[in-house]
């Protein structure tokens, strides 16, 4: 049975098999967690991302972790919030599904997720957390390969939301 937890931390410092990057469509780095992951991983990450041809919203792609403690980075592009009438919820759930599929294919046992789409993409934080937790539980309900999922929160509000959802 997979263990789910939430922490307030810097995702780039975690010693897990894979961290998930809330990336933009180019995969070439950006602000927030995306920029932090690219800076911490080093220039090799950008070089590998340049070979991937970008990524569609709701999809995910896998790279090496380079200078990060994590062996892999799973890049996923979350939806920009446009009021909830543009398939945003399904696209966000797809980010978690696709990321977990890649993690399984890579033989990963521990994965750390940031709060996807809740920064500059303005997805409502509580709704995003509900989608994250329910999707991960659904995908991993009959799975014994992945042992630990950590939801990594930047702010204390996000952290408190995840703690409540995981109780």
mmCIF file of C-alpha atoms in Angstrom:
data_model
loop_
_atom_site.group_PDB
_atom_site.id
_atom_site.type_symbol
_atom_site.label_atom_id
_atom_site.label_comp_id
_atom_site.label_asym_id
_atom_site.label_seq_id
_atom_site.Cartn_x
_atom_site.Cartn_y
_atom_site.Cartn_z
ATOM 1 C CA UNK A 1 0.000 0.000 0.000
ATOM 2 C CA UNK A 2 1.396 3.362 -1.017
ATOM 3 C CA UNK A 3 2.177 5.891 1.711
ATOM 4 C CA UNK A 4 0.964 9.453 1.105
ATOM 5 C CA UNK A 5 2.408 12.396 2.997
ATOM 6 C CA UNK A 6 2.750 16.162 2.779
ATOM 7 C CA UNK A 7 5.705 18.320 3.728
ATOM 8 C CA UNK A 8 6.643 21.954 3.477
ATOM 9 C CA UNK A 9 10.068 21.927 1.823
ATOM 10 C CA UNK A 10 12.230 22.704 -1.195
ATOM 11 C CA UNK A 11 11.465 19.918 -3.699
ATOM 12 C CA UNK A 12 14.967 20.206 -5.206
ATOM 13 C CA UNK A 13 16.529 19.028 -1.928
ATOM 14 C CA UNK A 14 14.570 15.786 -1.568
ATOM 15 C CA UNK A 15 16.272 12.412 -1.769
ATOM 16 C CA UNK A 16 13.558 10.558 -3.709
ATOM 17 C CA UNK A 17 13.646 8.525 -6.906
ATOM 18 C CA UNK A 18 11.756 11.164 -8.900
ATOM 19 C CA UNK A 19 10.541 14.703 -8.441
ATOM 20 C CA UNK A 20 7.780 16.146 -10.568
ATOM 21 C CA UNK A 21 8.333 19.497 -12.246
ATOM 22 C CA UNK A 22 5.369 21.798 -12.806
ATOM 23 C CA UNK A 23 6.742 22.836 -16.186
ATOM 24 C CA UNK A 24 5.598 25.075 -19.015
ATOM 25 C CA UNK A 25 4.965 23.774 -22.553
ATOM 26 C CA UNK A 26 8.524 24.499 -23.731
ATOM 27 C CA UNK A 27 10.156 22.454 -20.916
ATOM 28 C CA UNK A 28 13.007 24.974 -21.087
ATOM 29 C CA UNK A 29 12.679 26.348 -17.562
ATOM 30 C CA UNK A 30 10.634 29.195 -16.197
ATOM 31 C CA UNK A 31 9.662 30.683 -12.870
ATOM 32 C CA UNK A 32 8.663 29.098 -9.583
ATOM 33 C CA UNK A 33 9.361 25.420 -9.039
ATOM 34 C CA UNK A 34 10.313 24.967 -12.720
ATOM 35 C CA UNK A 35 13.121 27.516 -12.521
ATOM 36 C CA UNK A 36 14.299 26.161 -9.158
ATOM 37 C CA UNK A 37 14.514 22.607 -10.527
ATOM 38 C CA UNK A 38 16.424 23.733 -13.620
ATOM 39 C CA UNK A 39 18.884 25.775 -11.507
ATOM 40 C CA UNK A 40 19.462 22.907 -9.051
ATOM 41 C CA UNK A 41 19.800 20.215 -11.743
ATOM 42 C CA UNK A 42 22.362 22.141 -13.764
ATOM 43 C CA UNK A 43 22.738 22.864 -17.498
ATOM 44 C CA UNK A 44 22.502 19.196 -18.491
ATOM 45 C CA UNK A 45 18.784 19.215 -17.655
ATOM 46 C CA UNK A 46 18.124 22.081 -20.056
ATOM 47 C CA UNK A 47 20.201 20.319 -22.723
ATOM 48 C CA UNK A 48 18.119 17.130 -22.387
ATOM 49 C CA UNK A 49 14.833 19.091 -22.295
ATOM 50 C CA UNK A 50 15.796 20.762 -25.592
ATOM 51 C CA UNK A 51 15.697 17.304 -27.227
ATOM 52 C CA UNK A 52 12.118 16.558 -26.072
ATOM 53 C CA UNK A 53 10.178 18.945 -28.323
ATOM 54 C CA UNK A 54 8.120 20.465 -25.518
ATOM 55 C CA UNK A 55 5.109 18.946 -23.797
ATOM 56 C CA UNK A 56 1.347 19.328 -24.136
ATOM 57 C CA UNK A 57 -0.851 20.363 -21.210
ATOM 58 C CA UNK A 58 -1.852 17.290 -19.183
ATOM 59 C CA UNK A 59 1.066 15.225 -20.522
ATOM 60 C CA UNK A 60 4.408 14.333 -18.893
ATOM 61 C CA UNK A 61 7.973 13.587 -19.970
ATOM 62 C CA UNK A 62 10.882 12.021 -18.080
ATOM 63 C CA UNK A 63 14.502 13.195 -17.841
ATOM 64 C CA UNK A 64 17.512 12.399 -15.713
ATOM 65 C CA UNK A 65 17.915 14.365 -12.464
ATOM 66 C CA UNK A 66 21.549 15.384 -13.067
ATOM 67 C CA UNK A 67 22.791 17.426 -10.059
ATOM 68 C CA UNK A 68 19.586 16.864 -8.069
ATOM 69 C CA UNK A 69 19.424 14.207 -5.323
ATOM 70 C CA UNK A 70 16.515 12.695 -7.320
ATOM 71 C CA UNK A 71 17.459 10.252 -10.069
ATOM 72 C CA UNK A 72 14.681 11.514 -12.376
ATOM 73 C CA UNK A 73 12.620 14.598 -13.103
ATOM 74 C CA UNK A 74 9.115 14.058 -14.445
ATOM 75 C CA UNK A 75 8.037 17.229 -16.256
ATOM 76 C CA UNK A 76 4.300 17.813 -16.503
ATOM 77 C CA UNK A 77 2.405 20.805 -17.843
ATOM 78 C CA UNK A 78 -0.581 21.769 -15.758
ATOM 79 C CA UNK A 79 -3.532 23.756 -17.054
ATOM 80 C CA UNK A 80 -3.930 27.503 -16.729
ATOM 81 C CA UNK A 81 -7.138 28.230 -14.789
ATOM 82 C CA UNK A 82 -9.747 29.963 -16.949
ATOM 83 C CA UNK A 83 -12.705 29.722 -14.576
ATOM 84 C CA UNK A 84 -13.149 25.957 -14.686
ATOM 85 C CA UNK A 85 -15.029 25.669 -17.976
ATOM 86 C CA UNK A 86 -12.067 24.653 -20.149
ATOM 87 C CA UNK A 87 -11.422 21.076 -18.977
ATOM 88 C CA UNK A 88 -8.939 22.295 -16.334
ATOM 89 C CA UNK A 89 -9.877 19.654 -13.741
ATOM 90 C CA UNK A 90 -9.458 16.736 -16.174
ATOM 91 C CA UNK A 91 -6.174 18.173 -17.485
ATOM 92 C CA UNK A 92 -4.788 18.528 -13.951
ATOM 93 C CA UNK A 93 -5.800 14.953 -13.083
ATOM 94 C CA UNK A 94 -4.074 13.857 -16.296
ATOM 95 C CA UNK A 95 -0.831 15.479 -15.095
ATOM 96 C CA UNK A 96 -0.839 13.215 -12.031
ATOM 97 C CA UNK A 97 -1.869 10.113 -14.024
ATOM 98 C CA UNK A 98 0.759 10.630 -16.740
ATOM 99 C CA UNK A 99 3.478 11.390 -14.166
ATOM 100 C CA UNK A 100 2.711 8.209 -12.234
ATOM 101 C CA UNK A 101 2.667 6.158 -15.442
ATOM 102 C CA UNK A 102 6.177 7.404 -16.306
ATOM 103 C CA UNK A 103 7.338 6.771 -12.730
ATOM 104 C CA UNK A 104 6.142 3.174 -12.930
ATOM 105 C CA UNK A 105 7.803 2.661 -16.321
ATOM 106 C CA UNK A 106 11.087 3.926 -14.848
ATOM 107 C CA UNK A 107 10.827 1.579 -11.851
ATOM 108 C CA UNK A 108 10.502 4.449 -9.393
ATOM 109 C CA UNK A 109 9.452 3.737 -5.795
ATOM 110 C CA UNK A 110 9.355 7.273 -4.306
ATOM 111 C CA UNK A 111 7.880 10.358 -5.987
ATOM 112 C CA UNK A 112 7.567 13.977 -4.846
ATOM 113 C CA UNK A 113 4.903 16.218 -6.404
ATOM 114 C CA UNK A 114 4.738 20.014 -6.166
ATOM 115 C CA UNK A 115 1.394 21.836 -6.128
ATOM 116 C CA UNK A 116 0.827 21.766 -9.903
ATOM 117 C CA UNK A 117 -0.853 24.790 -11.562
ATOM 118 C CA UNK A 118 -1.507 26.693 -8.308
ATOM 119 C CA UNK A 119 1.127 29.403 -8.799
ATOM 120 C CA UNK A 120 1.125 31.639 -11.867
ATOM 121 C CA UNK A 121 -1.462 29.332 -13.518
ATOM 122 C CA UNK A 122 -3.969 30.347 -10.776
ATOM 123 C CA UNK A 123 -5.688 26.981 -10.310
ATOM 124 C CA UNK A 124 -7.702 27.210 -7.041
ATOM 125 C CA UNK A 125 -5.409 25.680 -4.427
ATOM 126 C CA UNK A 126 -7.940 23.623 -2.489
ATOM 127 C CA UNK A 127 -9.486 22.159 -5.652
ATOM 128 C CA UNK A 128 -6.025 21.359 -7.042
ATOM 129 C CA UNK A 129 -5.091 19.557 -3.804
ATOM 130 C CA UNK A 130 -8.336 17.533 -3.869
ATOM 131 C CA UNK A 131 -7.647 16.493 -7.476
ATOM 132 C CA UNK A 132 -4.028 15.617 -6.651
ATOM 133 C CA UNK A 133 -4.872 13.402 -3.677
ATOM 134 C CA UNK A 134 -7.897 11.676 -5.238
ATOM 135 C CA UNK A 135 -6.099 11.012 -8.547
ATOM 136 C CA UNK A 136 -2.994 9.587 -6.865
ATOM 137 C CA UNK A 137 -5.138 7.363 -4.624
ATOM 138 C CA UNK A 138 -7.166 6.159 -7.608
ATOM 139 C CA UNK A 139 -4.129 5.424 -9.805
ATOM 140 C CA UNK A 140 -2.171 3.656 -7.070
ATOM 141 C CA UNK A 141 -5.051 1.807 -5.364
ATOM 142 C CA UNK A 142 -3.969 -1.560 -6.785
ATOM 143 C CA UNK A 143 -0.277 -0.823 -7.169
ATOM 144 C CA UNK A 144 2.571 -2.080 -5.027
ATOM 145 C CA UNK A 145 5.485 -0.729 -7.056
ATOM 146 C CA UNK A 146 5.354 2.889 -5.896
ATOM 147 C CA UNK A 147 5.834 2.976 -2.134
ATOM 148 C CA UNK A 148 5.823 6.670 -1.219
ATOM 149 C CA UNK A 149 4.186 9.794 -2.640
ATOM 150 C CA UNK A 150 5.105 13.111 -1.048
ATOM 151 C CA UNK A 151 3.144 16.270 -1.777
ATOM 152 C CA UNK A 152 5.677 19.075 -1.408
ATOM 153 C CA UNK A 153 4.181 22.398 -0.445
ATOM 154 C CA UNK A 154 5.897 25.753 -0.735
ATOM 155 C CA UNK A 155 3.484 27.643 1.514
ATOM 156 C CA UNK A 156 1.907 26.762 4.842
ATOM 157 C CA UNK A 157 -1.642 27.211 3.476
ATOM 158 C CA UNK A 158 -1.040 24.494 0.875
ATOM 159 C CA UNK A 159 0.590 22.300 3.510
ATOM 160 C CA UNK A 160 -2.398 22.605 5.875
ATOM 161 C CA UNK A 161 -4.784 21.775 3.017
ATOM 162 C CA UNK A 162 -2.886 18.579 2.170
ATOM 163 C CA UNK A 163 -2.623 17.551 5.824
ATOM 164 C CA UNK A 164 -6.426 17.844 6.153
ATOM 165 C CA UNK A 165 -7.017 15.880 2.927
ATOM 166 C CA UNK A 166 -4.621 13.100 3.949
ATOM 167 C CA UNK A 167 -6.076 12.581 7.451
#
